[in-house]
PDB file of C-alpha atoms in Angstrom:
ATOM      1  CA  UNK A  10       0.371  -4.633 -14.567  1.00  0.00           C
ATOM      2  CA  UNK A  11       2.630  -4.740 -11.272  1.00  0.00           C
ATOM      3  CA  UNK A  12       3.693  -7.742 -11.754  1.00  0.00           C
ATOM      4  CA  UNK A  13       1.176  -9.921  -8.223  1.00  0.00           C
ATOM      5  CA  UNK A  14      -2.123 -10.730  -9.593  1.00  0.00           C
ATOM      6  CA  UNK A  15      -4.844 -11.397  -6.782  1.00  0.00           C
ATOM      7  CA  UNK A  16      -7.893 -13.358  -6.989  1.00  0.00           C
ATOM      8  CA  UNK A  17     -10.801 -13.217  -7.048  1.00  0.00           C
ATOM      9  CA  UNK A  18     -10.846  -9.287  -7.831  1.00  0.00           C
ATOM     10  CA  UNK A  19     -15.299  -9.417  -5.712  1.00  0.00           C
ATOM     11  CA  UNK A  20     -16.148 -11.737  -2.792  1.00  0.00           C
ATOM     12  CA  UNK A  21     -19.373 -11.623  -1.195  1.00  0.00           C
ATOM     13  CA  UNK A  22     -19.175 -14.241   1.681  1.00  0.00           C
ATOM     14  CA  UNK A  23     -22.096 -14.760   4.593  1.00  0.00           C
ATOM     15  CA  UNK A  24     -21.008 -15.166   8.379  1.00  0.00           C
ATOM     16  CA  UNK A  25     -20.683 -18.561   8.134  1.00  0.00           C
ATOM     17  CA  UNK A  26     -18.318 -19.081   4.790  1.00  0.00           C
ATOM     18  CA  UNK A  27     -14.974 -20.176   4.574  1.00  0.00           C
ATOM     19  CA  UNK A  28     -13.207 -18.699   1.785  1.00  0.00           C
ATOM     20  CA  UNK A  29      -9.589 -18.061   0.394  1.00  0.00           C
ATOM     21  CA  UNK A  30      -7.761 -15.247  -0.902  1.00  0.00           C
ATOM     22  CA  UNK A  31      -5.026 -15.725  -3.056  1.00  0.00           C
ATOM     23  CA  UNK A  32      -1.822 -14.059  -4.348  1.00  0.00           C
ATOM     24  CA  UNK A  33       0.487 -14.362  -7.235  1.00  0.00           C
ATOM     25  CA  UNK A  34       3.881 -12.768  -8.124  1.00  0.00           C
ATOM     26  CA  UNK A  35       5.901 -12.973 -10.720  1.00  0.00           C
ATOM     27  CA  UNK A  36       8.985 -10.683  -9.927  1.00  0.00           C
ATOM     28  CA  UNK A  37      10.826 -13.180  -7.985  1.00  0.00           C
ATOM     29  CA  UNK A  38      10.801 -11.463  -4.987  1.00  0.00           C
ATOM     30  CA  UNK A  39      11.196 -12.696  -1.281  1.00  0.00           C
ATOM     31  CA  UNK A  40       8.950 -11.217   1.150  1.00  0.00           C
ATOM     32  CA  UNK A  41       5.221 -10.990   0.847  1.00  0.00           C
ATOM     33  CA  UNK A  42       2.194  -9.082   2.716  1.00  0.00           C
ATOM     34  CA  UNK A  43      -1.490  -9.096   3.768  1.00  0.00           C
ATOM     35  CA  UNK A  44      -2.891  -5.644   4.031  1.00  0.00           C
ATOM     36  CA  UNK A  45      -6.222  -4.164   4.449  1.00  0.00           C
ATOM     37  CA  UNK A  46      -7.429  -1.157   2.913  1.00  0.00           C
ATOM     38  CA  UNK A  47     -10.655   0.553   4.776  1.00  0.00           C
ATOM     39  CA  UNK A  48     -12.252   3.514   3.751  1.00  0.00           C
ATOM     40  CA  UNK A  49     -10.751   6.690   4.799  1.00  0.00           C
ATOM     41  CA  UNK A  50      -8.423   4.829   6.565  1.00  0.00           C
ATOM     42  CA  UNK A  51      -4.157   4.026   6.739  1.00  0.00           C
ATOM     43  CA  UNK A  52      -3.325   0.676   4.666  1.00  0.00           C
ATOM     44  CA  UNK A  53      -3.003  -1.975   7.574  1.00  0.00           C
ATOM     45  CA  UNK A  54      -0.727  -4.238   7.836  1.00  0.00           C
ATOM     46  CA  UNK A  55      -1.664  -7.740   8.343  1.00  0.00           C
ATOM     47  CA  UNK A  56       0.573 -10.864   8.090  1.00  0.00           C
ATOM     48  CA  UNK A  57       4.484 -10.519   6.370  1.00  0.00           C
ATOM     49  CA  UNK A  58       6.147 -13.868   5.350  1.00  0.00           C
ATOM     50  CA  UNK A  59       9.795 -13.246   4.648  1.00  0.00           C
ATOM     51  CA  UNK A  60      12.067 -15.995   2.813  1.00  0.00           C
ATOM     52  CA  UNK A  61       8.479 -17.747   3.600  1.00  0.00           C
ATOM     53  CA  UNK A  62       8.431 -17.400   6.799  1.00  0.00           C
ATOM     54  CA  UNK A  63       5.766 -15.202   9.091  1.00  0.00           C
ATOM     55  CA  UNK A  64       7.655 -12.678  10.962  1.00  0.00           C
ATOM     56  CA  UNK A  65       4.757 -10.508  11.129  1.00  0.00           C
ATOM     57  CA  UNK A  66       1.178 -10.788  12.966  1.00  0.00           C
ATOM     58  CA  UNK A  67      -0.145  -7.808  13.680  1.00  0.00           C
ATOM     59  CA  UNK A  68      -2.709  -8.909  16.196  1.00  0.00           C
ATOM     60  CA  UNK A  69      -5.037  -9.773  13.228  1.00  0.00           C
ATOM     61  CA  UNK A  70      -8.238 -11.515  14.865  1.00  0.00           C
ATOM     62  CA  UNK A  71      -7.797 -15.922  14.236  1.00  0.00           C
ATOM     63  CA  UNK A  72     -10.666 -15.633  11.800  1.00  0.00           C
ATOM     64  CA  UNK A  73      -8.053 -14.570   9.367  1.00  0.00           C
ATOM     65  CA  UNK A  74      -5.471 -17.335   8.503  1.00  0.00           C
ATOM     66  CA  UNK A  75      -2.291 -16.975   6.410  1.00  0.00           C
ATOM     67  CA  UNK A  76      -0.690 -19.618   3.971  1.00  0.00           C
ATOM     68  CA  UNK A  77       2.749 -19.089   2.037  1.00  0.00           C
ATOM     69  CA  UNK A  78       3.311 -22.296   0.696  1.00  0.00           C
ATOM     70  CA  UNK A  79       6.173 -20.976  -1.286  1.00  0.00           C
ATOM     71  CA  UNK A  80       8.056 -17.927  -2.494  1.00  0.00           C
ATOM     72  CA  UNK A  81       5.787 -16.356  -5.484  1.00  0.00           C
ATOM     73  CA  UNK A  82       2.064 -17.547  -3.865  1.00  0.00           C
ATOM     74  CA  UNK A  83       0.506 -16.328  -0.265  1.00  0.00           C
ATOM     75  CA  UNK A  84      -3.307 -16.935   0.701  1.00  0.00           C
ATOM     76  CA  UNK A  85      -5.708 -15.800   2.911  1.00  0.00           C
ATOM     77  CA  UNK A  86      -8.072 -17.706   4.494  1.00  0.00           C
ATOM     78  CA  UNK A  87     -11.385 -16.646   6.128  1.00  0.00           C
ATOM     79  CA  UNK A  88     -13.606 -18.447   7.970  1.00  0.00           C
ATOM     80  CA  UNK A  89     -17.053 -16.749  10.496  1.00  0.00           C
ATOM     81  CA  UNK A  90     -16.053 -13.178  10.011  1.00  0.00           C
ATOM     82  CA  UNK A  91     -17.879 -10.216  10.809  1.00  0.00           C
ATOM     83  CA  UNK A  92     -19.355  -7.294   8.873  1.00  0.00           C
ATOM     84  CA  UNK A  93     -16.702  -4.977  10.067  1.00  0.00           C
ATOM     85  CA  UNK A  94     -13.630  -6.908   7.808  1.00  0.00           C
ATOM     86  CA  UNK A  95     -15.563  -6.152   4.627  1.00  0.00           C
ATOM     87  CA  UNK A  96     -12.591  -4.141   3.106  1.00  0.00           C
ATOM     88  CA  UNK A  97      -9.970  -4.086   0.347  1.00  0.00           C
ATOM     89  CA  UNK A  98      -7.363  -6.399   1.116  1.00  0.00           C
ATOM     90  CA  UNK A  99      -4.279  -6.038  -0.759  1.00  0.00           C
ATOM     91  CA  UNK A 100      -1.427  -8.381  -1.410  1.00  0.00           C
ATOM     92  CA  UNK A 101       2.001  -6.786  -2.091  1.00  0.00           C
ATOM     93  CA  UNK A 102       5.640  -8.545  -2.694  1.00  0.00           C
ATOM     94  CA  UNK A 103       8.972  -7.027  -1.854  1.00  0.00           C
ATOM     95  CA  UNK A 104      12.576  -8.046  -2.605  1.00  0.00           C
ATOM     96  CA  UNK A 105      14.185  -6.923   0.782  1.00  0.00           C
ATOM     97  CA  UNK A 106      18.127  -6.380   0.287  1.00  0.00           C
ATOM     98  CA  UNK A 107      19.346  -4.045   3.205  1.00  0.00           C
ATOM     99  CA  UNK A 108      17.210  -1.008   3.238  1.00  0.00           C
ATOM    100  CA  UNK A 109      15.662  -1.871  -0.709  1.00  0.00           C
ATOM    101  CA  UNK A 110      12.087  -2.428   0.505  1.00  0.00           C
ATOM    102  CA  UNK A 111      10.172  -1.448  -2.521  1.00  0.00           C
ATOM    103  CA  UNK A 112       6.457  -3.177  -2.240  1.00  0.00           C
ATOM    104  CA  UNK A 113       4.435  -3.779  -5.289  1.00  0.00           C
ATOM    105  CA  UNK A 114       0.365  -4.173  -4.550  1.00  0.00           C
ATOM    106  CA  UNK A 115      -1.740  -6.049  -6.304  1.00  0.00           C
ATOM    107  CA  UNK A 116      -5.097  -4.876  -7.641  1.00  0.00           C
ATOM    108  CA  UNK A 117      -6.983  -6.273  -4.515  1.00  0.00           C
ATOM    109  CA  UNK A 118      -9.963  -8.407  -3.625  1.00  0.00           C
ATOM    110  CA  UNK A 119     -12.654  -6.414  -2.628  1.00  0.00           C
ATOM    111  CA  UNK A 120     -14.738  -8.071   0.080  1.00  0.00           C
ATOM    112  CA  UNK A 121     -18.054  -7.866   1.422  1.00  0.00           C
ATOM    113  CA  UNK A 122     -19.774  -9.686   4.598  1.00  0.00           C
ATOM    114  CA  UNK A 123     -23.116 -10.024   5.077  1.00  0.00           C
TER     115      UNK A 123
ATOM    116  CA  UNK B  17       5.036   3.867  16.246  1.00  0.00           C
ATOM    117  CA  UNK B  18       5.930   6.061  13.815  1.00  0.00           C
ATOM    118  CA  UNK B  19       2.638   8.417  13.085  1.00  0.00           C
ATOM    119  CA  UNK B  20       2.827   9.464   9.452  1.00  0.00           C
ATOM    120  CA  UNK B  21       0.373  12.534   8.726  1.00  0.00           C
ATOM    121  CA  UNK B  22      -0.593  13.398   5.011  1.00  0.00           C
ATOM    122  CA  UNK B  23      -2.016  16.625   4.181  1.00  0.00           C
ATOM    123  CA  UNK B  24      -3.786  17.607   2.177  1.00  0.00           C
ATOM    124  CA  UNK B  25      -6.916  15.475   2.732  1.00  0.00           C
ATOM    125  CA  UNK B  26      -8.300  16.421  -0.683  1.00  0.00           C
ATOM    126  CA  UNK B  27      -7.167  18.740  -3.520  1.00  0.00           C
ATOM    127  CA  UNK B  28      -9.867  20.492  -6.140  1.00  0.00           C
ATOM    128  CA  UNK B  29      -7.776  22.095  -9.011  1.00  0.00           C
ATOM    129  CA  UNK B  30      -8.097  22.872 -12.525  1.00  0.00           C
ATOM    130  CA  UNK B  31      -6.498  21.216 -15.229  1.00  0.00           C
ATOM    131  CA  UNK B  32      -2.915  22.678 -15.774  1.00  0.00           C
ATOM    132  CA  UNK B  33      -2.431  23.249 -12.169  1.00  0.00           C
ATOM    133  CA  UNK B  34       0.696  22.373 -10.490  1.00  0.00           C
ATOM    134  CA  UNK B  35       0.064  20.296  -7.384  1.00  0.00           C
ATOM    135  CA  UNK B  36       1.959  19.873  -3.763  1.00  0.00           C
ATOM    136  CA  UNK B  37       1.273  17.445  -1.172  1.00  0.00           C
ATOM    137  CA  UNK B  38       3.344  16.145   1.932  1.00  0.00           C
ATOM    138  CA  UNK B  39       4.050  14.101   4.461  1.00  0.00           C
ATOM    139  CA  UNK B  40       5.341  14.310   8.260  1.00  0.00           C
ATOM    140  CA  UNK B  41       6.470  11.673  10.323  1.00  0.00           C
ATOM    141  CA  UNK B  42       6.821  11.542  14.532  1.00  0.00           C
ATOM    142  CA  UNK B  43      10.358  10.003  13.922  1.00  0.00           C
ATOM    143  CA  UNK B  44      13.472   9.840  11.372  1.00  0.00           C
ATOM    144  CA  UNK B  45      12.553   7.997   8.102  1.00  0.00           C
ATOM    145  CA  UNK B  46      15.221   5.891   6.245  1.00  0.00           C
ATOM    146  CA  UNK B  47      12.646   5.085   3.405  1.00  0.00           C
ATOM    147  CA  UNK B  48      10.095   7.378   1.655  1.00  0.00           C
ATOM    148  CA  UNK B  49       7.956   6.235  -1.590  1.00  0.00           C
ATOM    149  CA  UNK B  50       4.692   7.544  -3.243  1.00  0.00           C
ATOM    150  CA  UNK B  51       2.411   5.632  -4.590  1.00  0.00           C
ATOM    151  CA  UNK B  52      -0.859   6.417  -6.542  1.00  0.00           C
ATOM    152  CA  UNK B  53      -4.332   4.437  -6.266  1.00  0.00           C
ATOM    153  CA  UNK B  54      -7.117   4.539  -8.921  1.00  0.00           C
ATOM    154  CA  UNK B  55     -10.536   3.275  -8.108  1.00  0.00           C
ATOM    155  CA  UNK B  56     -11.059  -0.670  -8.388  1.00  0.00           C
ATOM    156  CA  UNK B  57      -7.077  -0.847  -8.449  1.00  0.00           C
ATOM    157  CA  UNK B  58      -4.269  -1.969  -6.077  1.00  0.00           C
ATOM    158  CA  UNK B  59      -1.175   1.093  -5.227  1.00  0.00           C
ATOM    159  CA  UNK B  60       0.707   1.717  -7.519  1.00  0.00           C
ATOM    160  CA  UNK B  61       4.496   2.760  -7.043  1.00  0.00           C
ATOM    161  CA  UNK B  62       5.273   6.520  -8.222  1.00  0.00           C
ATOM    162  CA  UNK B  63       8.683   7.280  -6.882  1.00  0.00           C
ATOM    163  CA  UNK B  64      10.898   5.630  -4.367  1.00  0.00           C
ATOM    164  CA  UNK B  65      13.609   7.581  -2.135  1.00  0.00           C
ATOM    165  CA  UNK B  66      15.971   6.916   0.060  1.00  0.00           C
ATOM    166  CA  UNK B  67      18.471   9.516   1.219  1.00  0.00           C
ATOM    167  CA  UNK B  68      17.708  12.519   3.006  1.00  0.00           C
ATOM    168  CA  UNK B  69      17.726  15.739   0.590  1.00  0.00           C
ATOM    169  CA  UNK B  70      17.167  13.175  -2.429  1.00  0.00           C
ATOM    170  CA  UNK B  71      15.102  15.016  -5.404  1.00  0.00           C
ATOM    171  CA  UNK B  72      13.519  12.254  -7.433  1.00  0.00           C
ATOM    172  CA  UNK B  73      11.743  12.857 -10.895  1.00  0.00           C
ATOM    173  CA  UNK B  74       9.539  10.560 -12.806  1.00  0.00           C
ATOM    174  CA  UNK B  75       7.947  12.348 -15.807  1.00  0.00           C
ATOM    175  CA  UNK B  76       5.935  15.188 -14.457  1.00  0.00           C
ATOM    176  CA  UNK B  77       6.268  14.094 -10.899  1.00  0.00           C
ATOM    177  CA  UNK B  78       9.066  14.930  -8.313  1.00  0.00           C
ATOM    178  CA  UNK B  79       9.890  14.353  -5.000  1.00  0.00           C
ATOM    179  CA  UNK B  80      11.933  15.113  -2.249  1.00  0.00           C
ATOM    180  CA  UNK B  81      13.578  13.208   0.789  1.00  0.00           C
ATOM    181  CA  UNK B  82      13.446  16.105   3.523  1.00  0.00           C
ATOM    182  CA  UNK B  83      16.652  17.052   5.445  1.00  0.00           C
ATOM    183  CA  UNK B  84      15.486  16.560   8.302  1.00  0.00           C
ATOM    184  CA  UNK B  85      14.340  12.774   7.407  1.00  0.00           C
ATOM    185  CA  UNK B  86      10.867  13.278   9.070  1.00  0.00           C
ATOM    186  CA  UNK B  87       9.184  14.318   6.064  1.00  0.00           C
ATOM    187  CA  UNK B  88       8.599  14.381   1.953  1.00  0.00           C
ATOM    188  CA  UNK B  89       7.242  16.142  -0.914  1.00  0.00           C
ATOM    189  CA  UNK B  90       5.252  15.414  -4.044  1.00  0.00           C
ATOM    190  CA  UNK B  91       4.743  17.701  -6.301  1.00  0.00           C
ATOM    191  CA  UNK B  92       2.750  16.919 -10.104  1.00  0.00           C
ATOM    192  CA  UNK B  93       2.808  19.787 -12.411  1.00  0.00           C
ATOM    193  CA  UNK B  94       0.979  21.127 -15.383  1.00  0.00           C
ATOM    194  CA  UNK B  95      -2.081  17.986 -14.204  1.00  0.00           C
ATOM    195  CA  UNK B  96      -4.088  16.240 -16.537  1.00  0.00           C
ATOM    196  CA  UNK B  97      -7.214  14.616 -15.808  1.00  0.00           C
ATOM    197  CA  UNK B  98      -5.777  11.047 -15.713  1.00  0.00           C
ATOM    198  CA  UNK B  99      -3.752  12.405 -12.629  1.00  0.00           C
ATOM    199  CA  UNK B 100      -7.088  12.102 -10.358  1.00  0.00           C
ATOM    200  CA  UNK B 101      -6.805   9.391  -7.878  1.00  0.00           C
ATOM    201  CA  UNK B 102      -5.657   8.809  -4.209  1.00  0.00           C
ATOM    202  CA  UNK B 103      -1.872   9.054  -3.698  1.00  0.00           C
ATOM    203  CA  UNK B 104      -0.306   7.275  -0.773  1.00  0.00           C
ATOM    204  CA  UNK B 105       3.078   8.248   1.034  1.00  0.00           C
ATOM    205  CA  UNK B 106       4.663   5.471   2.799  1.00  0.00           C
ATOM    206  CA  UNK B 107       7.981   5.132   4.644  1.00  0.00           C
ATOM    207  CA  UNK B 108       9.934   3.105   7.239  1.00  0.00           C
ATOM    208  CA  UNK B 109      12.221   1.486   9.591  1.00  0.00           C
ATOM    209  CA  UNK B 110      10.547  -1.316  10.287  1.00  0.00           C
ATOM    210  CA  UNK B 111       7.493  -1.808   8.684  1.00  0.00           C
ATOM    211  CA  UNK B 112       5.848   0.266   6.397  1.00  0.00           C
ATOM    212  CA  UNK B 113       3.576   3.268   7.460  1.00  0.00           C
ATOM    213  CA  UNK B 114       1.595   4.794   4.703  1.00  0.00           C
ATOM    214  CA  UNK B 115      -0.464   8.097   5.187  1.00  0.00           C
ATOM    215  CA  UNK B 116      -3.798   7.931   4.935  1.00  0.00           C
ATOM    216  CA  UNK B 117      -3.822   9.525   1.199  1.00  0.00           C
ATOM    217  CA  UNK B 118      -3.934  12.690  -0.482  1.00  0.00           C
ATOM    218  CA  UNK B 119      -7.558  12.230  -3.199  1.00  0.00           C
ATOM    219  CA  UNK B 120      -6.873  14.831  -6.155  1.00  0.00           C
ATOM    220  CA  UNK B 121      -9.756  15.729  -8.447  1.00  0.00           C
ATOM    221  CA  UNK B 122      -9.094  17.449 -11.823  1.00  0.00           C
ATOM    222  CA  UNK B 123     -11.607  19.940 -13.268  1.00  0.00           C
ATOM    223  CA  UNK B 124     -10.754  19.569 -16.912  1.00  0.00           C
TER     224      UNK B 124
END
């Protein structure tokens, strides 16, 4: 238990759906990030919020859409995506204090689109 | 950016084994952790360094901050089977990099 729980832990969404992702953590930290986890591949990173605020966009295609409504929760929302994003996508928090810039994951949502 | 390269790819060894992996990076480092992934699971934070020439234990795992700052070290000895996963080296400035993982498989 690291301490960001992630729901739901298996999505299976068509073309067409709109879903959300959603993130939890409990460690009272202040920075928070998107990442997606492909097979065989580098973790990428996705969206950052920072003292709530998105300082990060890594050119991540409009389909995906990030929320951080406050500190401790971040979502992800998804609306006509393509086969290609089916992936892990992780959620990890950070408390970032000069060059402390620990990140804890959380266990993922694992995503599929058909 | 910073290119992080993690070698090896894969790792077969018998139970008992002591095991070495690394990672190199294009540029100087200020950050280095390790994380390890099971199957199903999210990373999950081994060892965190940050100061070049650092040696880091945590149980039967150590690692190093290199002197040079463009690369680290983890070693596991004496493995167990519960040591098979995917471990992940990741580092920074600026945003994390993480190496595309190290999968260890223990013959028991």
């Amino acid at each position: 238990e690291t301490g960001v729980t992630q729901t739901p832990r298996h999505l299976v969404m068509g073309m067409t759906n709109k879903k959300s992702l959603k993130c939890e953590q409990h460690l009272g930290h202040n920075a928070m990030y998107w990442y997606k986890q492909s097979a065989k591949k580098p973790l990428e990173l996705m969206f950052v919020y920072n003292f709530k605020e998105q300082t990060e966009n890594n050119s991540v295609p409009s389909r995906f859409s990030p929320e951080c409504p406050n500190s401790s929760h971040l979502f992800l929302h998804l609306h006509t995506l393509q086969p290609e994003d089916s992936a892990l996508y992780l959620c990890a928090s950070s408390q970032v204090l000069g060059d402390y810039y620990e990140q804890y994951f959380g266990p993922g949502t694992r995503l599929t689109v058909t | 950016g910073q290119q992080l390269n993690q070698s090896p790819q894969s790792m077969f060894i018998q139970e008992g084994e002591d095991v070495s992996m690394n990672c190199t990076s294009s540029s100087i480092f200020n950050t280095w952790l390790w994380y390890k992934q099971d199957p199903g699971e999210g990373p999950v934070l081994l060892i965190a360094l940050y100061k070049a020439g650092e040696l880091t234990s945590n149980g039967r795992l150590t690692a190093q901050f290199g002197i040079t700052r463009k690369d680290s070290f983890l070693n596991i000895s004496a493995s167990i089977p519960s040591d098979v996963g995917i471990y992940f080296c990741a580092g920074r400035p600026g945003d994390m990099r993480f190496g595309a993982g190290t999968r260890l498989t223990v013959k028991p």
